[in-house]
Coordinates of C-alpha atoms and ligand atoms in Angstrom, one line a residue:
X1 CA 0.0 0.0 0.0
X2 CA 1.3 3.6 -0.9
X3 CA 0.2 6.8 0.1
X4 CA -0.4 9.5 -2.2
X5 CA 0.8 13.2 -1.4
X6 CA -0.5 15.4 -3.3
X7 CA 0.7 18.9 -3.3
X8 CA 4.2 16.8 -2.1
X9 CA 6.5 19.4 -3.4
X10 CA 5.0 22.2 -1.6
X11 CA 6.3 23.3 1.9
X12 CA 4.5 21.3 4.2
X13 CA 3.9 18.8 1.9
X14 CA 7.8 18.2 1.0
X15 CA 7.8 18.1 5.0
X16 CA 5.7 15.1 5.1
X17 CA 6.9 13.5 2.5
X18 CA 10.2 13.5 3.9
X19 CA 8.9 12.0 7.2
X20 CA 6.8 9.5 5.6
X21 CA 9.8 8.3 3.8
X22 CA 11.9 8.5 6.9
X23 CA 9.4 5.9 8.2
X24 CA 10.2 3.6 5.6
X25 CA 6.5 4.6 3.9
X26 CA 6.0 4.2 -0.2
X27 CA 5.1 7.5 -1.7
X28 CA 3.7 9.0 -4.8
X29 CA 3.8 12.5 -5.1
X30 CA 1.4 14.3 -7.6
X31 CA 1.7 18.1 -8.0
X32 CA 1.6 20.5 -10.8
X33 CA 4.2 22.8 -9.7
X34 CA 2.2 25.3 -9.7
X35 CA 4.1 26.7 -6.5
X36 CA 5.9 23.6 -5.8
X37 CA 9.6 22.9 -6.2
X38 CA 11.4 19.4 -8.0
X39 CA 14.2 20.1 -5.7
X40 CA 11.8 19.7 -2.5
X41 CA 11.3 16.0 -3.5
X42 CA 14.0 13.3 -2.1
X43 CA 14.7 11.5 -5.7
X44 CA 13.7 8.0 -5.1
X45 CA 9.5 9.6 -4.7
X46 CA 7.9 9.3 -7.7
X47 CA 6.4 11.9 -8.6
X48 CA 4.0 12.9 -11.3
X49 CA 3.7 16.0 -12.8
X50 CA 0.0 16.9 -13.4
X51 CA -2.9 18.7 -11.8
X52 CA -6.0 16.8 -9.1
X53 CA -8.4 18.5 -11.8
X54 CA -7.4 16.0 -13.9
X55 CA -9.7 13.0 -13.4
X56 CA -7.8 10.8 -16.3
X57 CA -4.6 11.3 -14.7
X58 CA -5.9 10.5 -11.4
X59 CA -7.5 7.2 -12.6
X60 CA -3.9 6.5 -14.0
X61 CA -2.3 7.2 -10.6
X62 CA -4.9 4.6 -9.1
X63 CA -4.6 2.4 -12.4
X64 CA -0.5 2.6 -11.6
X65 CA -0.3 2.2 -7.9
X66 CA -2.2 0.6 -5.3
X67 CA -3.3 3.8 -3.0
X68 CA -3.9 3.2 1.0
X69 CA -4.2 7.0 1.7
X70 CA -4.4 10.2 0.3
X71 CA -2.7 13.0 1.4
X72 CA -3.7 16.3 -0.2
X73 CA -1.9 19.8 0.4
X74 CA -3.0 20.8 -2.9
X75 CA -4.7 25.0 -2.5
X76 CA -4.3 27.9 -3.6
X77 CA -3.6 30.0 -0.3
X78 CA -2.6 33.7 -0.6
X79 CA -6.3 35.3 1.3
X80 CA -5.8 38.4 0.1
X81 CA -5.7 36.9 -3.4
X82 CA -9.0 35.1 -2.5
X83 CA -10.5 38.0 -2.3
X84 CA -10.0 39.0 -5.5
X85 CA -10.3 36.0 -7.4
X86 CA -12.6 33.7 -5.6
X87 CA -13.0 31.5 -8.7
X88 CA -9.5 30.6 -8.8
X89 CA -9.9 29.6 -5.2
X90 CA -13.2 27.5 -5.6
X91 CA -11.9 25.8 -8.1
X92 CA -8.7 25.0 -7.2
X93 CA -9.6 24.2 -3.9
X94 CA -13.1 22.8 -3.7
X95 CA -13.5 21.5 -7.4
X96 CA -9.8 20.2 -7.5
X97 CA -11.0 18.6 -3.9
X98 CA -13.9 17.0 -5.4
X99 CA -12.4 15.7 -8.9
X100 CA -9.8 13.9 -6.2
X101 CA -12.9 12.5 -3.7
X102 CA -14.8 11.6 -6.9
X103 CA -11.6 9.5 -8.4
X104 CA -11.0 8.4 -5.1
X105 CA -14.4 6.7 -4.7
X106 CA -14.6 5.4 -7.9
X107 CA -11.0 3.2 -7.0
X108 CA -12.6 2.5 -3.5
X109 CA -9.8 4.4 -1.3
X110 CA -11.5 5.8 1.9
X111 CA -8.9 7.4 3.8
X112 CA -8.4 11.0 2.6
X113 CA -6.1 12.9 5.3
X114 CA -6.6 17.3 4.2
X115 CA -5.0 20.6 5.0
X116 CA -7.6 23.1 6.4
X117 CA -6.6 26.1 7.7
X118 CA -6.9 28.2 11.1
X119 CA -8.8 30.8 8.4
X120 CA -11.8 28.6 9.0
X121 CA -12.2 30.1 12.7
X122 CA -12.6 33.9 11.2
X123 CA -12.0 36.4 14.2
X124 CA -12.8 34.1 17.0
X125 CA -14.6 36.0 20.2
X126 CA -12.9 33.3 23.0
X127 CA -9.5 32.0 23.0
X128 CA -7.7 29.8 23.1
X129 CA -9.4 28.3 19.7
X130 CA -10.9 24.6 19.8
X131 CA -12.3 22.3 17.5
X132 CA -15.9 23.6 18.7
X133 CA -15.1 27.0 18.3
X134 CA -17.7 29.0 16.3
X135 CA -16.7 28.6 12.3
X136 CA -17.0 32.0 10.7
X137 CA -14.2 32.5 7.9
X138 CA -13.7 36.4 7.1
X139 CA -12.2 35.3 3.6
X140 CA -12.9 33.5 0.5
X141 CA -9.5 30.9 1.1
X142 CA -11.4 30.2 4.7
X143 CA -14.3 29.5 3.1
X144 CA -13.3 27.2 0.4
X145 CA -11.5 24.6 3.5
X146 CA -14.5 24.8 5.3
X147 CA -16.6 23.8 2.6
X148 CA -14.4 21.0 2.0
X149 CA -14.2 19.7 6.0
X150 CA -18.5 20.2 5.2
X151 CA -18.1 17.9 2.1
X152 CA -15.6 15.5 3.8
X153 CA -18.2 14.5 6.5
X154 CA -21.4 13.9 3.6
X155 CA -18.4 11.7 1.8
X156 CA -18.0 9.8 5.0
X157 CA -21.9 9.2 5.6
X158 CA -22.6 8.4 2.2
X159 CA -19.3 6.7 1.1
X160 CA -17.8 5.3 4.5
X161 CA -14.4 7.5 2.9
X162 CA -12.5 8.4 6.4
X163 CA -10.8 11.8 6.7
X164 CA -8.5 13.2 9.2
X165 CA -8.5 17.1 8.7
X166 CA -6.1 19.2 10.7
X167 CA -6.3 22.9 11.0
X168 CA -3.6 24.4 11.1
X169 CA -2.5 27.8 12.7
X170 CA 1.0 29.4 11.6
X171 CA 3.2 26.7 9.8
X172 CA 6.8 27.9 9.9
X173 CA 10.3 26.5 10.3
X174 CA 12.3 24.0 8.5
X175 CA 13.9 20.6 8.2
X176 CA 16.4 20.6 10.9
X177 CA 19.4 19.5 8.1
X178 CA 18.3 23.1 6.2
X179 CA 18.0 20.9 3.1
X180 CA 13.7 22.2 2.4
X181 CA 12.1 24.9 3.4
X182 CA 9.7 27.6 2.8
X183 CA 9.7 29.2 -0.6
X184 CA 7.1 30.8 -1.7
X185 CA 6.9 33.5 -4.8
X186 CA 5.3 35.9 -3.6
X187 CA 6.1 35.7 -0.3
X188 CA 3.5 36.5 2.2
X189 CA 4.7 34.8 5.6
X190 CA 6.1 36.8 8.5
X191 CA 9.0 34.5 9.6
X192 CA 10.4 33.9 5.8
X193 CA 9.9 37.4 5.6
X194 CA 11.8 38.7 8.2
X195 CA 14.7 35.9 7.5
X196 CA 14.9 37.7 4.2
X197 CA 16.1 40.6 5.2
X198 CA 17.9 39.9 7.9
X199 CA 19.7 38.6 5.1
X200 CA 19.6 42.0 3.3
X201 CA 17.3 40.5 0.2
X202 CA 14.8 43.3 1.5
X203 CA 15.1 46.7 2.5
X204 CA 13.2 46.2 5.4
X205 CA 10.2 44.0 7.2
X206 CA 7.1 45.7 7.9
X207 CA 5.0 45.1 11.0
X208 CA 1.2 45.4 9.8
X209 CA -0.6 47.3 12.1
X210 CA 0.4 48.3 16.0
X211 CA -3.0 49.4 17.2
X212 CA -4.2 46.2 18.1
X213 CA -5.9 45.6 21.8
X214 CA -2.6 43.0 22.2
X215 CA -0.1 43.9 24.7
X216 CA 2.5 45.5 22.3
X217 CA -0.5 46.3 19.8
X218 CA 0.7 44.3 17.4
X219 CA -0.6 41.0 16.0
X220 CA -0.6 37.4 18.0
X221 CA 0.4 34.2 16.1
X222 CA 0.5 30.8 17.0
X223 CA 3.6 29.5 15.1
X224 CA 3.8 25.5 14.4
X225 CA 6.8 24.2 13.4
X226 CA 6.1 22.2 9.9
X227 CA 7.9 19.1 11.4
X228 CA 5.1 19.0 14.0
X229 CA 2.3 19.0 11.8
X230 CA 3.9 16.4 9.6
X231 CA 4.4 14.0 12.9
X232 CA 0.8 14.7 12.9
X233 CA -0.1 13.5 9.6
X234 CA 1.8 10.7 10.1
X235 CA -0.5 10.0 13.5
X236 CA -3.3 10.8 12.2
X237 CA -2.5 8.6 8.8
X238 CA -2.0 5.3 11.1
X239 CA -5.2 5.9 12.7
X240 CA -7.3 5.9 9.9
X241 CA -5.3 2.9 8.3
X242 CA -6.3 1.0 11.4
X243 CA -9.5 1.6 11.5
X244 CA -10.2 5.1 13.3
X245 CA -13.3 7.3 12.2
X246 CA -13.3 10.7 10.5
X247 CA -11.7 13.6 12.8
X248 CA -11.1 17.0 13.3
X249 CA -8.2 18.7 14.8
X250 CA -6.4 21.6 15.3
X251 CA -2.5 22.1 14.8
X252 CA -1.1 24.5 17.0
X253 CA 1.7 25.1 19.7
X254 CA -1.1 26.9 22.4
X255 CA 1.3 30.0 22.9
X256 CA 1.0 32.8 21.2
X257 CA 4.0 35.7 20.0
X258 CA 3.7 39.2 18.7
X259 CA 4.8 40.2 15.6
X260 CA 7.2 42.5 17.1
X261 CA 8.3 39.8 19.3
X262 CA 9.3 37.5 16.4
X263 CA 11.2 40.2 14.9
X264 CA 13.6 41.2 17.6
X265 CA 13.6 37.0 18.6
X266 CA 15.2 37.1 14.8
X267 CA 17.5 40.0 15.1
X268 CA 18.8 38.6 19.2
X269 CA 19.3 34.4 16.8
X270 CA 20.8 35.8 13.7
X271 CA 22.6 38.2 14.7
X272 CA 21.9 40.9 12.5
X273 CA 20.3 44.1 12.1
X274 CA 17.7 45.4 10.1
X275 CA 15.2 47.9 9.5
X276 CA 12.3 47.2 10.8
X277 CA 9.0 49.7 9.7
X278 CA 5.3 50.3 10.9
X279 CA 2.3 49.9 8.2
X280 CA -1.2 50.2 7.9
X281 CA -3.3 47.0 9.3
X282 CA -3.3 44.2 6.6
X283 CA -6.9 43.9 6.5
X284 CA -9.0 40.9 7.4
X285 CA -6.0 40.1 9.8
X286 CA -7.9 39.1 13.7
X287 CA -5.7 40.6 16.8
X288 CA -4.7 36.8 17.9
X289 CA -5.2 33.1 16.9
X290 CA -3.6 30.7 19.5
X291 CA -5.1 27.1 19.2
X292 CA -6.0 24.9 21.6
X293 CA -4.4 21.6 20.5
X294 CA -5.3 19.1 23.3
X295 CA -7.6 17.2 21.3
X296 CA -4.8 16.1 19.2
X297 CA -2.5 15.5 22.1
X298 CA -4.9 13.6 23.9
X299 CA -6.7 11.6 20.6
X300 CA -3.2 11.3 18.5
X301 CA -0.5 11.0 21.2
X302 CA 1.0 14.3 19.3
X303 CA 3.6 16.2 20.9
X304 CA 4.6 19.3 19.4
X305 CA 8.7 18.6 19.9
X306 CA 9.8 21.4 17.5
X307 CA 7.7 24.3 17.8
X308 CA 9.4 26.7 20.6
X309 CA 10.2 29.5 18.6
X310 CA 13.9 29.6 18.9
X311 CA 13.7 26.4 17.4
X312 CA 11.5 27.3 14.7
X313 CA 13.2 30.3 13.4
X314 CA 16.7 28.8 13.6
X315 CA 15.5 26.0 11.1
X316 CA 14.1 28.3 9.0
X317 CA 17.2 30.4 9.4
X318 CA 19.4 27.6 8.6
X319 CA 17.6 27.2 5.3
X320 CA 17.8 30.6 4.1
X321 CA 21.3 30.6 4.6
X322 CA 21.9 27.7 3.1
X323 CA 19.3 28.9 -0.3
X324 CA 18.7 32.6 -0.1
X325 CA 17.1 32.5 -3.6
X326 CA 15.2 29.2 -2.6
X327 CA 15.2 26.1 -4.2
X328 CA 17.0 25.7 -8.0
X329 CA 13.8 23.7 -9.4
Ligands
LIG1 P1 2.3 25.3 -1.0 O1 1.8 26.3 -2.0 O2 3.8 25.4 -0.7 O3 2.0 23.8 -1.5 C1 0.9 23.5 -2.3 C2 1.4 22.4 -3.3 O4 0.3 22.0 -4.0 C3 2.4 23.0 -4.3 O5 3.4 22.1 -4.5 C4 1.5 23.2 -5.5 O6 2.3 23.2 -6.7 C5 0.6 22.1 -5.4 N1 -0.7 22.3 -6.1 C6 -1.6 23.3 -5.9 N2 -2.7 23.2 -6.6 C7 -2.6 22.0 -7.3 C8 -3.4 21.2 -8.2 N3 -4.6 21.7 -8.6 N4 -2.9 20.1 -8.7 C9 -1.7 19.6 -8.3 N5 -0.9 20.2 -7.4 C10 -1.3 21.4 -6.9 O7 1.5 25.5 0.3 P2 1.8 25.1 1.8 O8 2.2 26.3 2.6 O9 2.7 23.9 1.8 O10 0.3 24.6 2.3 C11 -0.1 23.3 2.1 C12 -1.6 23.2 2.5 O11 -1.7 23.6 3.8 C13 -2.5 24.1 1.7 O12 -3.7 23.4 1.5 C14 -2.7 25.3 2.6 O13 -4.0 25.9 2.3 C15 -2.7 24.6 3.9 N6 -2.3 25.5 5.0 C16 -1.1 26.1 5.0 C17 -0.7 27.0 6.1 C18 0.7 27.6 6.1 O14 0.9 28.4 7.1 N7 1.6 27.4 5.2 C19 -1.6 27.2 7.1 C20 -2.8 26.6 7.1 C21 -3.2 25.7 6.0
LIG2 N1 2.8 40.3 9.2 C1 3.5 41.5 9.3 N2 4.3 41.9 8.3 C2 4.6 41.1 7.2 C3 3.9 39.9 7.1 C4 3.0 39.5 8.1 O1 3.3 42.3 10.2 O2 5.3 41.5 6.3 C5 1.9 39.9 10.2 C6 0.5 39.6 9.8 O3 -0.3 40.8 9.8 C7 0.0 38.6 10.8 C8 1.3 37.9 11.2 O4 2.4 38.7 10.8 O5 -0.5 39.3 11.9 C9 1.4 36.5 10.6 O6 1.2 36.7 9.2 P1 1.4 35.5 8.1 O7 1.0 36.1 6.8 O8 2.7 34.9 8.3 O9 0.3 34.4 8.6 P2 -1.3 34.5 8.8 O10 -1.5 34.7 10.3 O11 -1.8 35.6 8.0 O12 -1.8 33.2 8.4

């Protein structure tokens, strides 16, 4: 039985890839590159260029390989580009989700594990965030996952297909040898952000908005090192494979950091100096999103072992050091 990543060249999904095959798993990797990387892939995954949209290739995938589990990271996920293309989103997202479930059925695999996103929340009124937590998404990208985690559980009651979805809150960090990492074009993320210019590729880093009702007025993140989330997957994977029933979960560290204390955490690791500037509010960003991830400890066994932040912006540091222009391919 092999699992099926798709969106495997992406960040988190390289991530788990890489731990799958570090636990001896047989992977297939489908992406269209559309912001993945060849050079995220370890080179004995086979991977196959081609987008989920494309129900003939999917039925060749099936035809090729005898699927266990799906795996999809596959989504377009820039909000503010939501906004202003919502088709792209629903039908990259939601279609592109469906065309896979359809195939999926049709071959008789029913264990889907899916990305969903913190977005889903909206600007939540009690913290910390859990599972039960009102669902109100204040942008089209939210809105496409949680119309997915709403067609995941019709799939399970008319289909018996199994899905583990994990929300997660801020992915960030690296692999700890600095061989993958985040590389996005654009990039939007705070953490690769600041990393790049610390190492002068920008003139400066921006801190969006410092009027918010959080101690230093300034926006609170809960970061989640990608390892984490991919020990996650890998938990949540096994469960379904023996047997477990469709879950939700959320994937976060539970503390929560400013961004102006990420920034001057990045300036006291690295070392260096750089200008740092205020700016308007980004909008649509909530004041703070800290999870509450006990479900997942508890239900999973998951630890987060990587995700103080020292840790995870050292990783990420080490891979933009080592790839300041990111991956080659
Ligand atoms: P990413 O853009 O790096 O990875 C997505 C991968 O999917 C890329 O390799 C891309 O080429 C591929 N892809 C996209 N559409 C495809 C399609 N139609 N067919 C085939 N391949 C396709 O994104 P990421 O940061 O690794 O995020 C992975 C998933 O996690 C996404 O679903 C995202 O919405 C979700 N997520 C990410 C974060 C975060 O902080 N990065 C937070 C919450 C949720
Ligand atoms: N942010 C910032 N400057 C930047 C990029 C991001 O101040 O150049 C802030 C952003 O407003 C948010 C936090 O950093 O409050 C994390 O943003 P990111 O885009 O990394 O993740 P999000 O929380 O939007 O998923």
């Amino acid at each position: 039985m092999k699992i099926l990543v798709c969106g495997g060249a992406g960040y988190i999904g390289s991530h788990v890839v890489r731990a799958l095959v570090e636990r001896q798993y047989d992977v297939v990797v489908v992406d269209n590159f559309s912001t993945g990387h060849g050079g995220a892939v370890p080179e004995n995954v086979t991977v196959i260029e081609g987008d989920i949209r494309d129900q003939i290739l999917l039925k060749r995938v099936f035809e090729e390989h005898t699927i266990g589990c799906v795996m999809h990271f596959c989504a377009n996920s820039l909000v503010g580009e939501s906004m202003e293309q919502p088709i792209k989103y629903y039908h990259n997202n939601v279609y592109g989700t469906l065309c896979l479930l359809e195939t999926m059925v049709e071959y008789n695999i029913k264990k889907f594990v899916f990305s969903s996103s913190a977005a889903v929340y909206g600007e939540p009124k009690i913290l910390p965030i859990t599972e039960e937590t009102e669902k109100n998404p204040t942008n089209t990208y939210g809105e496409t996952k949680l119309t997915v985690e709403k067609m995941l559980k019709w799939m399970d009651v008319a289909y018996g297909l199994k899905s583990m979805v994990f929300r997660y809150f801020n992915a960030a960090g690296a692999h700890s040898t600095g061989e993958i990492g985040e590389d996005h074009d654009p990039e939007t993320h705070l953490i690769p952000l600041i990393l790049q210019t610390a190492l002068g590729l920008r003139e400066k880093i921006s801190i969006f908005g410092e009027d918010y009702n959080t101690p230093d007025g300034s926006c609170v993140r809960d970061y989640i090192h990608v390892l984490d989330i991919a020990s996650a997957h890998i938990l949540g994977m096994e469960k379904l494979m023996s047997g477990g029933d469709s879950n939700i979960y959320n994937l976060g560290d539970g503390k929560g950091f400013s961004v102006k204390e990420v920034i001057e955490k990045t300036k006291e690791l690295t070392g260096r100096e750089f200008k740092v500037a205020m700016a308007e509010r980004r909008p649509g960003d909530p004041a703070t999103l800290i999870a509450s991830s006990e479900k997942a400890k508890q239900e999973l066994s998951w630890s987060p072992e990587h995700s103080d932040l020292d840790n995870i912006i050292k990783t990420a540091w080490k891979w933009h050091l080592n790839h300041p222009q990111g991956y080659e391919v």
